[in-house]
XYZ file of N, CA, C and O in Angstrom:
572
model
N 93.388 89.352 96.049
C 93.778 90.109 97.396
C 93.999 91.838 96.927
O 94.160 91.939 95.585
N 93.335 92.577 97.505
C 93.208 93.636 97.295
C 94.476 94.663 97.844
O 94.608 94.391 99.230
N 95.478 95.475 97.136
C 96.613 95.945 97.651
C 96.611 97.185 97.351
O 96.115 97.699 95.970
N 97.138 98.257 98.281
C 97.089 99.599 97.862
C 99.066 99.696 98.083
O 99.386 99.077 99.002
N 99.226 100.990 97.404
C 100.414 101.283 97.325
C 100.874 102.798 97.819
O 100.062 103.492 97.392
N 101.739 102.894 98.466
C 101.953 104.396 99.324
C 103.353 104.701 98.747
O 104.409 103.799 99.058
N 103.798 105.750 98.113
C 105.191 106.152 97.529
C 105.274 107.489 98.395
O 104.746 108.377 98.200
N 106.832 107.735 98.789
C 106.781 108.755 99.636
C 108.206 109.349 98.803
O 108.655 110.331 99.175
N 108.715 108.509 98.100
C 110.367 108.817 97.530
C 110.068 109.751 96.376
O 109.007 109.537 95.531
N 110.942 110.658 95.985
C 110.923 111.482 94.967
C 110.717 110.669 93.463
O 111.551 109.585 93.584
N 110.499 111.327 92.667
C 110.475 110.553 91.358
C 111.507 110.085 90.805
O 111.907 108.883 90.126
N 112.755 110.640 91.088
C 114.432 110.108 90.836
C 114.881 109.179 91.782
O 115.870 108.610 91.745
N 113.941 108.871 92.907
C 114.813 107.606 93.820
C 114.353 106.195 93.155
O 113.425 106.075 92.365
N 114.937 105.330 94.031
C 114.880 104.203 93.707
C 113.371 103.491 94.221
O 113.090 102.659 93.598
N 113.163 104.228 95.421
C 111.729 103.675 95.906
C 110.584 103.968 94.753
O 109.642 102.925 94.925
N 110.515 105.087 94.198
C 109.619 105.111 93.094
C 109.389 104.487 92.166
O 108.703 103.762 91.661
N 110.673 104.080 91.449
C 110.963 103.094 90.470
C 110.576 101.590 90.963
O 110.011 100.856 90.140
N 110.912 101.175 92.177
C 110.588 99.957 92.739
C 109.155 100.015 92.850
O 108.410 98.495 92.624
N 108.302 100.934 93.229
C 106.949 101.011 93.454
C 106.358 100.680 92.117
O 105.275 99.895 91.925
N 106.797 101.368 91.175
C 106.066 101.125 89.886
C 106.479 99.802 89.147
O 105.194 99.038 88.900
N 107.296 98.969 89.412
C 107.714 97.593 89.069
C 106.834 96.741 89.933
O 106.258 95.813 89.573
N 106.718 97.079 91.208
C 106.159 96.215 92.196
C 104.327 96.215 91.705
O 103.804 95.182 91.850
N 103.823 97.669 91.353
C 102.501 97.825 91.254
C 102.113 96.770 89.749
O 101.061 96.319 89.668
N 103.262 96.873 88.556
C 103.083 96.007 87.769
C 102.708 94.629 87.827
O 101.860 93.878 87.309
N 103.714 94.226 88.757
C 103.720 93.169 89.332
C 102.325 92.240 89.969
O 101.769 91.437 89.888
N 101.904 93.359 90.867
C 100.334 93.094 91.080
C 99.533 92.862 90.293
O 98.497 91.865 90.303
N 99.354 93.696 89.052
C 98.665 93.593 88.002
C 98.842 92.188 87.194
O 97.841 91.561 86.989
N 99.761 91.809 87.076
C 100.307 90.769 86.445
C 99.879 89.550 87.020
O 99.329 88.526 86.667
N 99.814 89.580 88.306
C 99.477 88.525 89.405
C 97.899 88.662 89.510
O 97.605 87.588 90.041
N 97.236 89.346 88.898
C 95.788 89.438 88.835
C 95.228 89.778 90.249
O 94.003 89.361 90.816
N 95.977 90.376 91.071
C 95.415 90.986 92.111
C 94.906 92.164 91.836
O 95.291 92.829 90.734
N 94.132 92.751 92.826
C 93.455 94.299 92.546
C 94.553 95.243 93.415
O 94.905 95.280 94.427
N 94.767 96.166 92.408
C 95.339 97.283 93.179
C 94.374 98.336 93.544
O 93.224 98.829 92.545
N 94.009 98.405 94.672
C 92.891 99.485 95.248
C 93.461 100.960 94.996
O 92.371 101.519 94.520
N 94.426 101.248 95.545
C 94.719 102.553 95.301
C 96.112 102.939 95.423
O 97.091 102.082 96.134
N 96.714 103.891 94.713
C 98.117 104.555 94.737
C 98.006 105.904 95.166
O 97.500 106.510 94.623
N 98.937 106.093 96.477
C 99.264 107.212 97.072
C 100.433 107.614 97.317
O 101.230 107.100 97.327
N 100.655 109.111 96.043
C 101.912 109.834 96.414
C 102.064 110.500 97.429
O 101.229 111.772 97.264
N 102.616 110.389 98.408
C 102.877 111.178 99.552
C 104.198 111.941 99.554
O 105.255 111.317 99.082
N 104.491 113.030 100.027
C 105.947 113.775 100.492
C 106.206 114.251 98.853
O 105.706 114.328 97.716
N 107.781 113.886 98.753
C 108.236 113.984 97.393
C 107.879 113.156 96.419
O 107.930 113.555 95.229
N 106.978 112.259 96.440
C 106.336 111.557 95.540
C 105.554 112.162 94.576
O 105.089 111.760 93.618
N 104.985 113.459 95.244
C 103.867 114.091 94.804
C 104.436 114.722 93.370
O 103.860 114.815 92.359
N 105.769 114.928 93.239
C 106.341 115.473 92.250
C 106.366 114.274 90.902
O 106.556 115.102 89.644
N 106.167 113.394 91.229
C 106.059 112.429 90.213
C 104.411 112.843 89.156
O 104.445 112.634 88.026
N 103.688 113.338 89.692
C 102.605 113.814 89.283
C 102.618 115.279 88.536
O 101.580 115.619 87.872
N 103.654 115.961 88.779
C 103.978 117.080 87.982
C 104.442 116.971 86.516
O 105.568 116.536 86.160
N 103.684 117.700 85.764
C 103.752 117.340 84.316
C 105.144 118.407 83.686
O 105.887 118.276 82.629
N 105.595 119.240 84.640
C 106.910 119.972 84.483
C 107.926 119.278 85.118
O 109.387 119.630 84.674
N 107.967 118.388 85.526
C 109.192 117.420 86.015
C 109.797 116.935 84.777
O 109.303 116.245 84.221
N 111.283 117.315 84.736
C 112.099 116.599 83.556
C 112.997 115.811 84.145
O 113.459 115.707 85.124
N 113.391 114.557 83.294
C 114.218 113.710 83.651
C 115.465 113.677 82.465
O 114.973 114.125 81.442
N 116.632 113.396 82.607
C 117.623 113.362 81.742
C 117.444 112.584 80.728
O 116.402 111.482 81.230
N 118.025 112.558 79.639
C 117.533 112.000 78.335
C 117.730 110.482 78.611
O 117.028 109.786 78.029
N 118.438 109.967 79.336
C 118.937 108.639 79.553
C 118.251 108.053 80.552
O 118.361 106.787 80.962
N 117.176 108.736 81.099
C 116.113 108.293 82.096
C 114.637 108.150 81.767
O 114.247 109.209 80.962
N 113.849 107.261 82.373
C 112.463 107.453 81.761
C 111.636 108.503 82.947
O 112.428 109.086 83.751
N 110.570 109.147 82.132
C 110.078 110.007 82.778
C 108.751 109.293 83.732
O 107.886 108.696 83.267
N 109.169 109.057 84.995
C 108.313 107.928 85.696
C 106.976 108.466 85.651
O 106.088 107.568 85.823
N 106.940 109.719 86.035
C 105.285 110.249 86.210
C 104.306 109.848 84.675
O 103.317 109.439 84.863
N 105.242 110.170 83.842
C 104.487 109.568 82.303
C 104.055 108.216 82.605
O 103.002 107.611 81.874
N 105.248 107.422 82.909
C 105.050 106.168 83.062
C 103.759 105.667 84.050
O 102.921 104.706 83.526
N 103.826 106.026 84.694
C 102.564 105.915 86.012
C 101.444 106.092 85.313
O 100.563 105.647 85.308
N 101.512 107.613 84.679
C 99.988 107.801 84.054
C 99.519 107.040 83.001
O 98.667 106.721 83.002
N 100.523 106.325 82.239
C 100.204 105.504 81.121
C 99.651 103.993 81.921
O 98.791 103.395 81.668
N 100.076 103.751 82.906
C 100.049 102.674 83.774
C 98.602 102.684 84.174
O 97.618 101.602 84.042
N 98.016 104.137 84.910
C 96.778 104.160 85.372
C 95.957 104.111 84.150
O 95.031 103.556 84.556
N 96.131 104.594 83.027
C 95.117 104.767 81.996
C 94.854 103.211 81.394
O 93.847 102.990 81.374
N 95.744 102.546 81.120
C 95.816 101.204 80.823
C 94.906 100.271 81.576
O 94.149 99.691 81.160
N 95.058 100.430 82.882
C 94.846 99.396 84.155
C 93.615 99.982 84.938
O 93.183 99.139 85.623
N 93.186 101.432 84.324
C 92.048 101.958 85.497
C 92.346 102.053 86.820
O 91.668 101.803 87.641
N 93.759 102.590 87.044
C 94.068 102.846 88.400
C 93.779 103.984 89.042
O 93.702 105.091 88.598
N 93.425 104.136 90.349
C 93.129 105.329 90.960
C 94.441 105.643 91.483
O 94.970 105.021 92.647
N 94.925 106.888 91.243
C 96.264 107.501 91.840
C 96.323 108.823 92.278
O 95.546 109.809 91.541
N 96.318 109.003 93.648
C 96.277 110.177 94.547
C 97.487 110.701 94.770
O 98.159 110.041 95.348
N 97.423 111.893 94.577
C 98.618 112.978 95.175
C 98.251 113.460 96.203
O 97.031 114.061 96.022
N 98.833 113.649 97.348
C 98.442 114.138 98.459
C 98.498 115.386 98.345
O 99.359 116.237 97.705
N 97.396 116.300 98.433
C 97.097 117.677 98.080
C 97.848 118.617 99.058
O 98.541 119.730 98.295
N 98.280 118.471 100.120
C 99.103 119.160 100.835
C 100.808 118.800 100.495
O 101.510 120.201 99.823
N 101.195 117.797 100.066
C 102.263 117.375 99.220
C 102.555 118.406 97.979
O 103.527 119.048 97.606
N 101.326 118.384 97.189
C 101.407 118.820 96.042
C 101.261 120.585 96.059
O 102.286 121.309 95.529
N 100.442 120.786 97.068
C 100.509 122.451 97.332
C 101.836 122.790 97.617
O 102.366 124.102 97.219
N 102.886 122.451 98.252
C 103.911 122.717 98.947
C 104.992 122.394 97.808
O 106.088 123.363 97.955
N 104.758 121.761 96.766
C 105.676 121.528 95.633
C 105.109 122.348 94.328
O 105.526 122.158 93.129
N 103.923 123.149 94.590
C 103.715 123.994 93.358
C 102.839 123.497 92.417
O 102.978 123.447 90.996
N 102.266 122.025 92.905
C 101.529 121.346 92.036
C 100.144 121.612 91.675
O 99.266 121.633 92.871
N 99.428 122.078 90.474
C 97.938 122.925 90.643
C 97.017 121.529 89.822
O 97.568 120.963 88.730
N 95.921 121.335 90.369
C 94.889 120.532 89.374
C 94.251 121.632 88.600
O 94.739 122.758 88.824
N 93.307 121.204 87.838
C 92.676 122.137 87.110
C 91.855 123.372 88.022
O 91.779 124.477 87.618
N 91.098 122.653 88.893
C 90.420 123.524 89.817
C 91.383 124.821 90.441
O 90.893 125.823 90.623
N 92.298 124.427 91.051
C 93.142 125.182 91.600
C 94.027 126.302 90.669
O 93.933 127.318 90.960
N 94.282 125.465 89.648
C 94.867 126.385 88.365
C 93.911 127.601 87.869
O 93.999 128.663 87.716
N 92.783 127.045 87.872
C 91.750 128.188 87.485
C 91.310 129.409 88.137
O 91.412 130.326 87.991
N 91.306 128.783 89.634
C 91.102 129.866 90.912
C 92.377 130.714 90.868
O 92.081 132.032 91.091
N 93.738 130.182 90.399
C 94.787 131.055 90.539
C 94.916 132.220 88.949
O 95.727 132.623 89.090
N 94.173 131.657 88.152
C 94.295 132.155 86.804
C 95.451 131.581 86.280
O 96.206 132.716 85.281
N 95.871 130.322 86.177
C 97.140 129.905 85.503
C 96.536 128.484 84.841
O 95.545 128.229 85.061
N 97.634 127.662 84.902
C 97.499 126.582 84.419
C 97.734 125.266 84.865
O 98.828 125.451 86.017
N 97.195 124.048 84.806
C 97.371 122.911 85.565
C 98.818 122.327 85.231
O 98.981 122.264 83.902
N 99.412 121.783 86.125
C 100.756 121.022 85.723
C 100.470 119.744 86.359
O 101.315 118.742 86.578
N 99.353 119.299 86.618
C 99.061 117.990 86.857
C 99.024 116.871 86.087
O 98.166 117.419 85.270
N 99.682 115.714 85.947
C 99.663 115.062 84.789
C 98.359 114.161 84.608
O 97.480 114.193 85.712
N 97.929 113.748 83.379
C 96.484 112.956 83.351
C 96.671 111.928 84.526
O 97.721 111.007 84.317
N 95.582 111.527 84.411
C 95.397 110.410 85.605
C 95.924 110.406 87.023
O 95.954 109.454 87.671
N 96.505 111.435 87.423
C 96.644 111.799 88.865
C 95.614 112.502 89.414
O 95.141 113.537 88.441
N 95.188 112.469 90.553
C 94.067 113.093 91.232
C 94.697 113.602 92.673
O 95.650 113.019 93.280
N 94.360 115.336 92.953
C 94.612 115.459 94.304
C 93.669 114.937 95.302
O 92.560 114.755 95.116
N 94.102 114.367 96.469
C 93.368 114.264 97.309
C 93.783 114.453 98.914
O 95.246 114.262 98.949
N 93.307 114.192 99.773
C 93.924 114.190 101.252
C 94.095 113.013 101.836
O 94.080 111.726 101.163
N 94.591 113.029 102.987
C 95.176 111.854 103.759
C 93.921 110.997 104.154
O 94.047 109.573 104.463
N 92.840 111.421 104.203
C 91.706 110.447 104.214
C 91.616 109.600 103.269
O 91.139 108.372 103.726
N 91.769 109.748 102.216
C 91.855 108.743 100.962
C 92.763 107.665 101.517
O 92.897 106.329 101.120
N 93.983 108.103 101.952
C 94.926 107.230 102.304
C 94.629 106.333 103.283
O 94.811 104.882 103.235
N 94.041 106.918 104.385
C 93.380 105.873 105.574
C 92.270 105.102 104.977
O 92.161 103.817 105.149
N 91.542 105.461 104.092
C 90.576 104.745 103.211
C 91.135 103.416 102.513
O 90.884 102.696 102.411
N 92.197 103.593 101.909
C 93.021 102.855 101.011
C 93.727 101.655 102.292
O 93.527 100.575 101.772
N 93.912 102.353 103.304
C 94.516 101.258 104.533
C 93.589 100.362 104.880
O 93.810 99.292 104.705
N 92.310 100.891 105.128
C 91.443 100.188 105.884
C 90.591 99.298 104.985
O 90.314 97.954 104.969
N 90.594 99.649 103.365
C 89.883 98.694 102.567
C 90.753 97.614 101.982
O 90.221 96.833 101.281
N 92.000 97.949 101.884
C 92.912 96.965 101.084
C 93.383 95.717 102.338
O 93.438 95.861 103.304
N 93.628 94.683 101.823
C 94.426 93.451 102.336
C 95.464 93.777 102.829
O 96.063 93.471 103.906
N 96.586 94.445 102.159
C 97.586 94.747 102.370
C 97.928 96.220 101.711
O 97.567 96.545 100.922
N 98.831 97.038 102.512
C 99.239 98.372 102.339
C 100.992 98.199 102.274
O 101.218 98.022 103.041
N 101.562 98.849 100.865
C 102.494 98.500 100.777
C 103.497 99.888 100.929
O 102.760 100.866 99.943
N 104.129 100.240 101.762
C 104.810 101.652 101.661
C 106.293 101.689 100.975
O 107.195 100.642 101.651
N 106.514 102.643 100.015
C 108.050 102.601 99.295
C 108.501 104.095 99.827
O 107.448 105.066 99.414
N 109.479 104.342 100.387
C 109.973 105.581 100.951
C 111.371 105.804 101.441
O 111.921 104.538 101.698
N 111.979 106.824 101.511
C 113.004 106.874 102.387
C 112.791 106.739 103.825
O 112.419 107.688 104.345
N 112.762 105.679 104.444
C 112.541 105.392 105.751
C 113.582 105.982 106.595
O 113.160 106.212 107.847
N 114.688 106.559 106.506
C 115.299 106.990 107.304
C 115.476 108.659 107.693
O 115.729 109.240 108.514
N 114.404 109.010 106.786
C 113.807 110.608 107.035
C 112.861 110.772 108.285
O 112.291 109.907 108.776
N 113.008 111.482 108.993
C 112.408 111.952 110.050
C 111.043 111.906 110.139
O 110.324 111.799 110.493
N 110.668 112.439 108.701
C 109.124 112.513 108.574
C 108.525 111.610 107.954
O 107.488 111.543 107.319
N 109.128 110.321 108.147
C 108.320 109.105 107.514
C 107.060 108.932 108.154
O 106.867 109.060 109.063
N 106.351 108.714 107.331
C 104.918 108.315 107.653
C 104.511 106.954 107.635
O 104.644 106.131 106.796
N 104.313 106.237 108.763
C 103.923 104.882 109.249
C 102.728 104.728 109.711
O 102.368 105.765 110.459
N 102.138 103.711 109.648
C 100.900 103.362 110.124
C 101.015 101.672 110.605
O 101.569 100.900 110.250
N 100.531 101.727 111.984
C 100.117 100.192 112.199
C 98.613 100.159 112.260
O 98.104 100.937 113.184
N 98.134 99.104 111.633
C 96.693 98.956 111.660
C 96.513 97.870 112.605
O 97.040 96.815 112.677
N 95.469 98.189 113.652
C 95.107 97.427 114.641
C 93.763 96.916 114.340
O 92.848 97.662 114.087
N 93.541 95.508 114.297
C 92.219 95.087 114.021
C 91.722 94.485 115.504
O 92.234 94.006 116.348
N 90.082 94.884 115.024
C 89.312 94.646 116.655
C 89.434 92.886 116.914
O 89.215 92.321 115.611
N 89.544 92.664 118.189
C 89.337 91.270 118.389
C 88.245 90.654 118.800
O 87.194 91.429 118.779
């Protein structure tokens, strides 16, 4: 089964940690992870400058290592990233500064999210559902 994962909670949230464990479970079950999409505050997981207290894991680095090991496609919403000061190499070069996007994370738009939804058998969303800005999708299949 082809599964995509959408994360909306910050790297410090339980939703980001749960999404990480869920993604590992997908891999161990021999299902296919089609794409992982970091939206809203989850974009901060891709920020190399994001620090965690010494007794907490650096979730962004854990995601990066998992992606490298299993060749996962991890997309950070480009608008969410821009609003949070996250720059990839191209944008950093244009601004005359350094990239702060962790390895194995890539910037992309909502079109890649829509592609993931339509190309996957399941799309699982992790996030703070009580926020008004929660992004939800209803996929309707033609009959």
